[in-house]
Coordinates of C-alpha atoms in Angstrom, one line a residue:
M75 CA -1.8 -16.7 -10.4
P76 CA -5.0 -14.7 -10.8
I77 CA -5.5 -11.8 -8.4
A78 CA -6.5 -13.0 -4.9
T79 CA -10.1 -13.8 -4.2
P80 CA -11.6 -12.3 -1.1
E81 CA -11.2 -15.6 0.6
Q82 CA -7.5 -15.8 -0.4
Y83 CA -6.9 -12.3 0.8
A84 CA -8.4 -13.0 4.2
E85 CA -6.3 -16.2 4.4
M86 CA -3.1 -14.2 3.5
L87 CA -3.8 -11.7 6.4
D88 CA -4.8 -14.4 8.8
T89 CA -1.7 -16.4 8.1
A90 CA 0.6 -13.4 8.4
K91 CA -0.9 -12.6 11.9
A92 CA -0.7 -16.2 13.0
K93 CA 2.9 -16.7 11.9
G94 CA 4.1 -13.3 12.9
F95 CA 5.0 -11.7 9.6
A96 CA 3.6 -8.9 7.4
F97 CA 3.0 -8.4 3.7
P98 CA 4.6 -5.6 1.9
A99 CA 2.2 -3.3 0.1
F100 CA 3.8 -1.6 -2.8
N101 CA 2.6 1.6 -4.4
V102 CA 2.8 1.6 -8.1
S103 CA 2.1 4.3 -10.8
S104 CA 2.8 2.5 -14.1
S105 CA 2.9 -0.8 -15.8
Q106 CA 6.7 -0.9 -15.3
T107 CA 6.5 -0.5 -11.6
L108 CA 3.6 -3.0 -11.3
N109 CA 5.7 -5.5 -13.3
A110 CA 8.7 -4.8 -11.0
V111 CA 6.6 -5.7 -8.0
L112 CA 5.4 -9.0 -9.6
Q113 CA 9.0 -9.8 -10.5
G114 CA 10.3 -9.1 -7.1
L115 CA 7.6 -11.1 -5.3
T116 CA 8.1 -14.0 -7.6
E117 CA 11.8 -14.0 -7.0
S118 CA 11.4 -14.1 -3.3
G119 CA 8.5 -16.5 -3.2
S120 CA 6.2 -14.0 -1.5
D121 CA 2.6 -13.0 -1.9
G122 CA 1.9 -9.4 -1.5
I123 CA -0.3 -6.3 -2.0
I124 CA -0.1 -3.9 -4.9
Q125 CA -1.7 -0.5 -4.3
V126 CA -2.4 2.8 -6.0
T127 CA -3.0 6.3 -4.6
T128 CA -5.1 9.0 -6.1
G129 CA -2.0 10.5 -7.7
G130 CA -0.8 7.2 -9.0
A131 CA -4.3 6.6 -10.5
D132 CA -4.2 10.0 -12.1
Y133 CA -1.0 9.1 -13.7
F134 CA -2.3 5.8 -14.9
A135 CA -5.1 7.7 -16.7
G136 CA -2.7 10.0 -18.3
H137 CA -1.0 13.0 -16.7
T138 CA -2.8 15.6 -18.8
V139 CA -6.2 14.5 -17.5
K140 CA -7.8 14.1 -14.1
A141 CA -9.6 10.8 -14.2
R142 CA -8.4 8.9 -11.2
A143 CA -11.2 6.3 -11.1
T144 CA -10.5 5.5 -14.7
G145 CA -6.8 5.2 -14.0
A146 CA -7.4 3.0 -11.1
L147 CA -9.6 0.7 -13.1
A148 CA -7.0 0.6 -15.9
F149 CA -4.4 -0.3 -13.3
A150 CA -6.6 -3.1 -11.9
K151 CA -7.5 -4.5 -15.3
F152 CA -3.8 -4.6 -16.3
A153 CA -2.9 -6.2 -13.0
H154 CA -5.6 -8.8 -13.3
E155 CA -4.3 -9.9 -16.7
V156 CA -0.5 -9.9 -16.2
A157 CA -0.7 -11.4 -12.7
K158 CA -1.8 -14.6 -14.3
S159 CA 1.7 -15.2 -15.5
Y160 CA 3.3 -15.1 -12.1
P161 CA 3.3 -17.9 -9.5
V162 CA 2.4 -15.7 -6.5
T163 CA -0.9 -14.3 -5.1
V164 CA -1.4 -10.6 -5.0
A165 CA -4.2 -8.4 -3.7
L166 CA -5.1 -5.0 -5.1
H167 CA -5.7 -2.0 -2.8
T168 CA -6.3 1.7 -3.1
D169 CA -4.2 3.8 -0.7
H170 CA -4.7 7.1 1.0
C171 CA -8.1 8.5 -0.1
P172 CA -8.7 11.8 1.7
K173 CA -12.3 13.2 2.1
N174 CA -12.2 15.4 -1.0
A175 CA -11.4 12.4 -3.2
L176 CA -14.0 10.0 -2.0
D177 CA -16.5 10.9 -4.7
D178 CA -14.1 10.6 -7.7
F179 CA -11.9 7.7 -6.4
V180 CA -13.1 5.2 -3.8
Y181 CA -16.9 5.5 -4.3
P182 CA -16.8 4.9 -8.1
L183 CA -14.5 1.9 -7.6
I184 CA -16.8 0.5 -5.0
A185 CA -19.7 0.9 -7.4
A186 CA -17.7 -0.8 -10.2
S187 CA -17.0 -3.8 -7.9
E188 CA -20.7 -3.9 -6.9
E189 CA -21.5 -4.5 -10.6
E190 CA -18.9 -7.3 -10.7
V191 CA -20.3 -8.9 -7.7
K192 CA -23.8 -8.7 -9.0
A193 CA -22.6 -10.6 -12.1
G194 CA -21.2 -13.4 -9.8
R195 CA -17.6 -12.2 -10.0
N196 CA -15.1 -11.0 -7.4
P197 CA -14.6 -7.3 -6.5
I198 CA -12.1 -5.5 -8.6
F199 CA -10.1 -4.3 -5.6
Q200 CA -9.8 -6.5 -2.4
S201 CA -9.4 -3.5 -0.1
H202 CA -9.8 0.3 0.0
M203 CA -8.3 2.9 2.4
W204 CA -10.3 5.8 3.7
D205 CA -7.7 8.3 5.0
G206 CA -9.6 10.4 7.6
S207 CA -6.5 11.5 9.4
A208 CA -7.0 15.2 8.3
V209 CA -10.4 15.4 9.8
P210 CA -11.6 15.1 13.5
L211 CA -11.6 11.6 14.8
E212 CA -15.4 11.6 15.2
E213 CA -15.9 12.6 11.5
N214 CA -13.2 10.1 10.4
L215 CA -15.1 7.3 12.1
E216 CA -18.6 8.4 10.9
I217 CA -17.4 8.2 7.3
A218 CA -15.7 4.9 8.0
K219 CA -19.0 3.6 9.4
E220 CA -20.7 4.6 6.1
I221 CA -18.0 2.8 4.0
L222 CA -17.6 -0.4 6.0
P223 CA -21.0 -2.0 5.1
K224 CA -20.5 -1.1 1.5
L225 CA -17.2 -3.0 1.5
K226 CA -18.7 -5.9 3.5
N227 CA -21.4 -6.3 0.9
I228 CA -18.7 -6.8 -1.9
N229 CA -16.5 -8.9 0.4
A230 CA -13.7 -6.3 0.5
I231 CA -11.7 -4.9 3.4
L232 CA -11.6 -1.4 4.7
E233 CA -8.4 0.3 5.9
V234 CA -8.7 3.3 8.2
E235 CA -6.1 5.6 9.7
I236 CA -6.5 6.4 13.4
G237 CA -3.9 9.1 14.1
V238 CA -1.7 11.2 11.9
V239 CA 1.2 10.1 9.8
G240 CA 3.5 13.0 9.3
G241 CA 5.1 14.2 6.1
E242 CA 3.4 14.1 2.7
E243 CA 2.2 11.5 0.3
D244 CA 0.6 12.4 -3.0
G245 CA -0.4 15.8 -1.8
V246 CA -1.8 14.6 1.5
K247 CA 0.3 16.6 4.0
H248 CA 0.1 16.6 7.7
E249 CA 1.7 19.2 9.9
G250 CA 0.8 19.3 13.6
S251 CA 2.0 18.6 17.1
N252 CA 4.2 15.7 17.8
E253 CA 1.4 14.3 20.0
A254 CA -0.8 13.9 17.0
L255 CA 1.7 11.4 15.6
Y256 CA 0.9 8.9 18.3
T257 CA -2.5 7.1 18.4
T258 CA -3.9 6.7 22.0
L259 CA -5.8 3.8 23.5
N260 CA -8.8 6.0 23.7
D261 CA -8.6 6.7 19.9
A262 CA -8.5 2.9 19.3
V263 CA -11.4 2.3 21.6
A264 CA -13.4 4.9 19.7
A265 CA -12.6 3.1 16.5
V266 CA -13.7 -0.3 17.9
E267 CA -16.9 1.3 19.3
A268 CA -17.7 2.7 15.9
L269 CA -16.6 -0.2 13.6
G270 CA -16.7 -3.3 15.9
L271 CA -14.2 -6.1 15.8
G272 CA -15.1 -7.7 12.5
E273 CA -18.8 -8.3 12.9
Q274 CA -19.7 -5.2 10.9
G275 CA -17.1 -6.0 8.3
R276 CA -13.4 -6.6 8.3
Y277 CA -11.0 -3.6 8.5
M278 CA -7.3 -2.9 9.1
A279 CA -6.2 0.0 11.2
A280 CA -3.2 2.2 10.5
L281 CA -2.4 3.3 14.0
T282 CA 0.4 5.8 14.3
F283 CA 3.4 5.5 16.5
G284 CA 5.6 8.4 15.2
N285 CA 5.4 7.5 11.5
V286 CA 6.4 10.0 8.8
H287 CA 5.9 9.6 5.1
G288 CA 8.9 10.2 2.8
V289 CA 12.5 10.3 3.4
Y290 CA 14.1 11.0 6.7
K291 CA 17.5 10.3 8.4
P292 CA 17.7 7.9 11.3
G293 CA 17.0 9.8 14.6
N294 CA 14.8 12.5 13.1
V295 CA 11.7 10.5 13.8
K296 CA 10.9 8.9 17.1
L297 CA 9.1 5.6 16.4
R298 CA 7.4 3.9 19.4
P299 CA 6.3 0.5 18.1
A300 CA 5.8 -0.6 21.8
L301 CA 2.7 1.7 21.7
L302 CA 1.0 -0.8 19.3
K303 CA 1.3 -3.5 22.0
E304 CA -0.1 -1.2 24.7
I305 CA -3.1 -0.5 22.5
Q306 CA -3.6 -4.1 21.5
D307 CA -3.4 -5.2 25.1
G308 CA -5.7 -2.5 26.2
L309 CA -8.3 -3.5 23.7
A310 CA -8.0 -7.2 24.5
A311 CA -8.6 -6.5 28.2
K312 CA -11.6 -4.1 27.5
Y313 CA -13.4 -6.4 25.0
G314 CA -12.3 -9.8 26.2
T315 CA -10.7 -10.8 22.9
G316 CA -7.7 -12.9 22.1
D317 CA -4.3 -11.6 21.5
K318 CA -3.9 -8.6 19.1
P319 CA -7.5 -7.9 18.2
L320 CA -6.6 -5.4 15.5
D321 CA -5.1 -6.1 12.1
L322 CA -2.5 -3.2 11.9
V323 CA -0.9 -1.4 9.0
F324 CA 2.5 0.3 9.1
H325 CA 2.7 3.6 7.1
G326 CA 5.7 5.8 6.7
G327 CA 8.4 3.2 7.4
S328 CA 11.2 4.4 5.2
G329 CA 14.4 4.6 7.2
S330 CA 13.0 2.4 10.0
T331 CA 15.4 0.0 11.6
D332 CA 15.0 -3.8 11.3
D333 CA 14.4 -3.9 15.0
E334 CA 11.6 -1.3 14.8
I335 CA 9.9 -3.1 12.0
A336 CA 10.2 -6.5 13.7
E337 CA 8.7 -5.1 16.9
A338 CA 5.8 -3.5 15.0
V339 CA 5.1 -6.8 13.2
A340 CA 5.2 -8.7 16.5
N341 CA 2.6 -6.4 17.8
G342 CA 0.1 -7.1 15.0
V343 CA 1.2 -5.3 11.9
V344 CA 0.1 -7.5 8.9
K345 CA 0.6 -4.9 6.1
M346 CA 3.5 -2.4 5.6
N347 CA 3.4 0.2 2.9
I348 CA 6.5 0.6 0.7
D349 CA 6.9 3.5 -1.7
T350 CA 9.8 5.8 -1.2
D351 CA 12.4 3.1 -1.2
T352 CA 11.2 1.4 -4.4
Q353 CA 10.7 4.8 -6.2
Y354 CA 14.4 5.5 -5.4
A355 CA 15.6 2.0 -6.6
F356 CA 13.7 2.4 -9.8
T357 CA 15.0 5.9 -10.6
R358 CA 18.5 5.4 -9.3
S359 CA 19.1 2.6 -11.8
I360 CA 17.9 4.8 -14.7
A361 CA 20.2 7.6 -13.6
G362 CA 23.1 5.1 -13.5
Y363 CA 22.2 3.6 -16.9
M364 CA 22.1 7.1 -18.5
F365 CA 25.5 8.1 -17.1
S366 CA 27.0 4.8 -18.1
N367 CA 25.6 5.0 -21.7
Y368 CA 25.8 8.7 -22.2
D369 CA 27.0 8.5 -25.8
G370 CA 24.4 5.9 -26.7
V371 CA 21.3 7.5 -25.2
L372 CA 22.2 11.0 -26.6
K373 CA 23.1 12.1 -30.1
V374 CA 26.3 13.8 -29.0
D375 CA 28.2 16.1 -31.4
G376 CA 26.1 15.2 -34.4
E377 CA 26.4 11.4 -33.9
V378 CA 23.4 9.1 -34.1
G379 CA 23.5 7.5 -30.7
N380 CA 22.6 3.8 -30.1
K381 CA 19.1 2.9 -30.7
K382 CA 19.5 -0.3 -28.6
Q383 CA 20.5 1.8 -25.7
Y384 CA 17.9 4.6 -25.9
D385 CA 15.1 2.1 -26.6
P386 CA 12.9 2.7 -23.5
R387 CA 12.7 -1.1 -23.0
A388 CA 16.5 -1.3 -22.5
W389 CA 16.6 1.1 -19.5
G390 CA 13.1 0.0 -18.5
K391 CA 14.2 -3.5 -17.9
V392 CA 17.2 -2.3 -15.8
A393 CA 14.8 -0.2 -13.7
E394 CA 12.3 -2.9 -13.2
S395 CA 14.9 -5.4 -12.1
A396 CA 16.5 -2.9 -9.7
M397 CA 13.1 -2.2 -8.2
A398 CA 12.4 -5.9 -8.0
V399 CA 15.6 -6.3 -5.9
R400 CA 14.3 -3.7 -3.4
V401 CA 10.9 -5.5 -3.4
G402 CA 12.6 -8.7 -2.5
E403 CA 14.5 -7.0 0.4
S404 CA 11.1 -5.9 1.8
T405 CA 9.7 -9.4 1.7
R406 CA 12.7 -10.7 3.7
Q407 CA 12.6 -7.9 6.1
L408 CA 8.9 -8.5 6.9
G409 CA 9.1 -12.3 6.8
S410 CA 6.8 -12.9 3.9
A411 CA 9.5 -14.4 1.7
G412 CA 8.8 -18.1 1.1
N413 CA 5.3 -17.8 2.6
S414 CA 3.3 -17.8 -0.6
L415 CA -0.1 -19.5 -0.6
T416 CA 1.2 -21.4 -3.7
A417 CA 4.3 -22.7 -2.0

């Protein structure tokens, strides 16, 4: 299927919220990892979101240059073309853009989509994240207020982070008090006062409830998904809205239990970012392949090796399929499996 239209993306998110599931959003950094996501989504009958960070976009552009907007556009063009061959609907998203990357990442991409929309076509990306978690909340929301109407004009969605996700992702590192890892109701009220509840443009909110990016062992991080319900209920009471007024995003979920994920989704999470686990699945399969085919991938003791084994397509297919399996696990864990718009 072609990449989701803005209307289809809105329908995806609305359906997830109404039916009580969430879409996995997979970070990719190459054509191989992108294809692995498409394979995994297809095999599980799930729609999904494919996203790229500043670092991923830099890598798409070529690791010896710094041209992240170029890399992101190259990723999007590739995705728009190859997605046509798969019977699922996917949306494209840019992930974790800090303040110092707005001018060479999100803003040029918005400008490129503005040109597409002027020509009567759809935006290149269906949503963009502004990551203001490293700046004071007031500044975070002021910048979000500047971006939101730009995205509304191209029929795209904004993602904001209200709170701090611990750990590090693509050089964006947060170290602070444990209290900073938990969004408060007052923080969420400030966000709604600044951004509205959809009338100024649609947005998703990554509220934090103890989340940490990267790898951690169970018990090292104290997730409090019940906090999301407290905030949703508080906003509903204050603004007289229906149940779960915010569309929520779950960041830093590696190592979370099934119960923690299920509770977060029940409290309004419609998008959950997946990165660490799929990275490991991809690389672990390559390591296994190389150990199992040692004499074929290396020219040991003057031998010639086995071209069929060291051909990058040979181990690349193994890696893509291994990552696709982990993609499928995410769709089942979040409940999106079998819920494709095309089903």
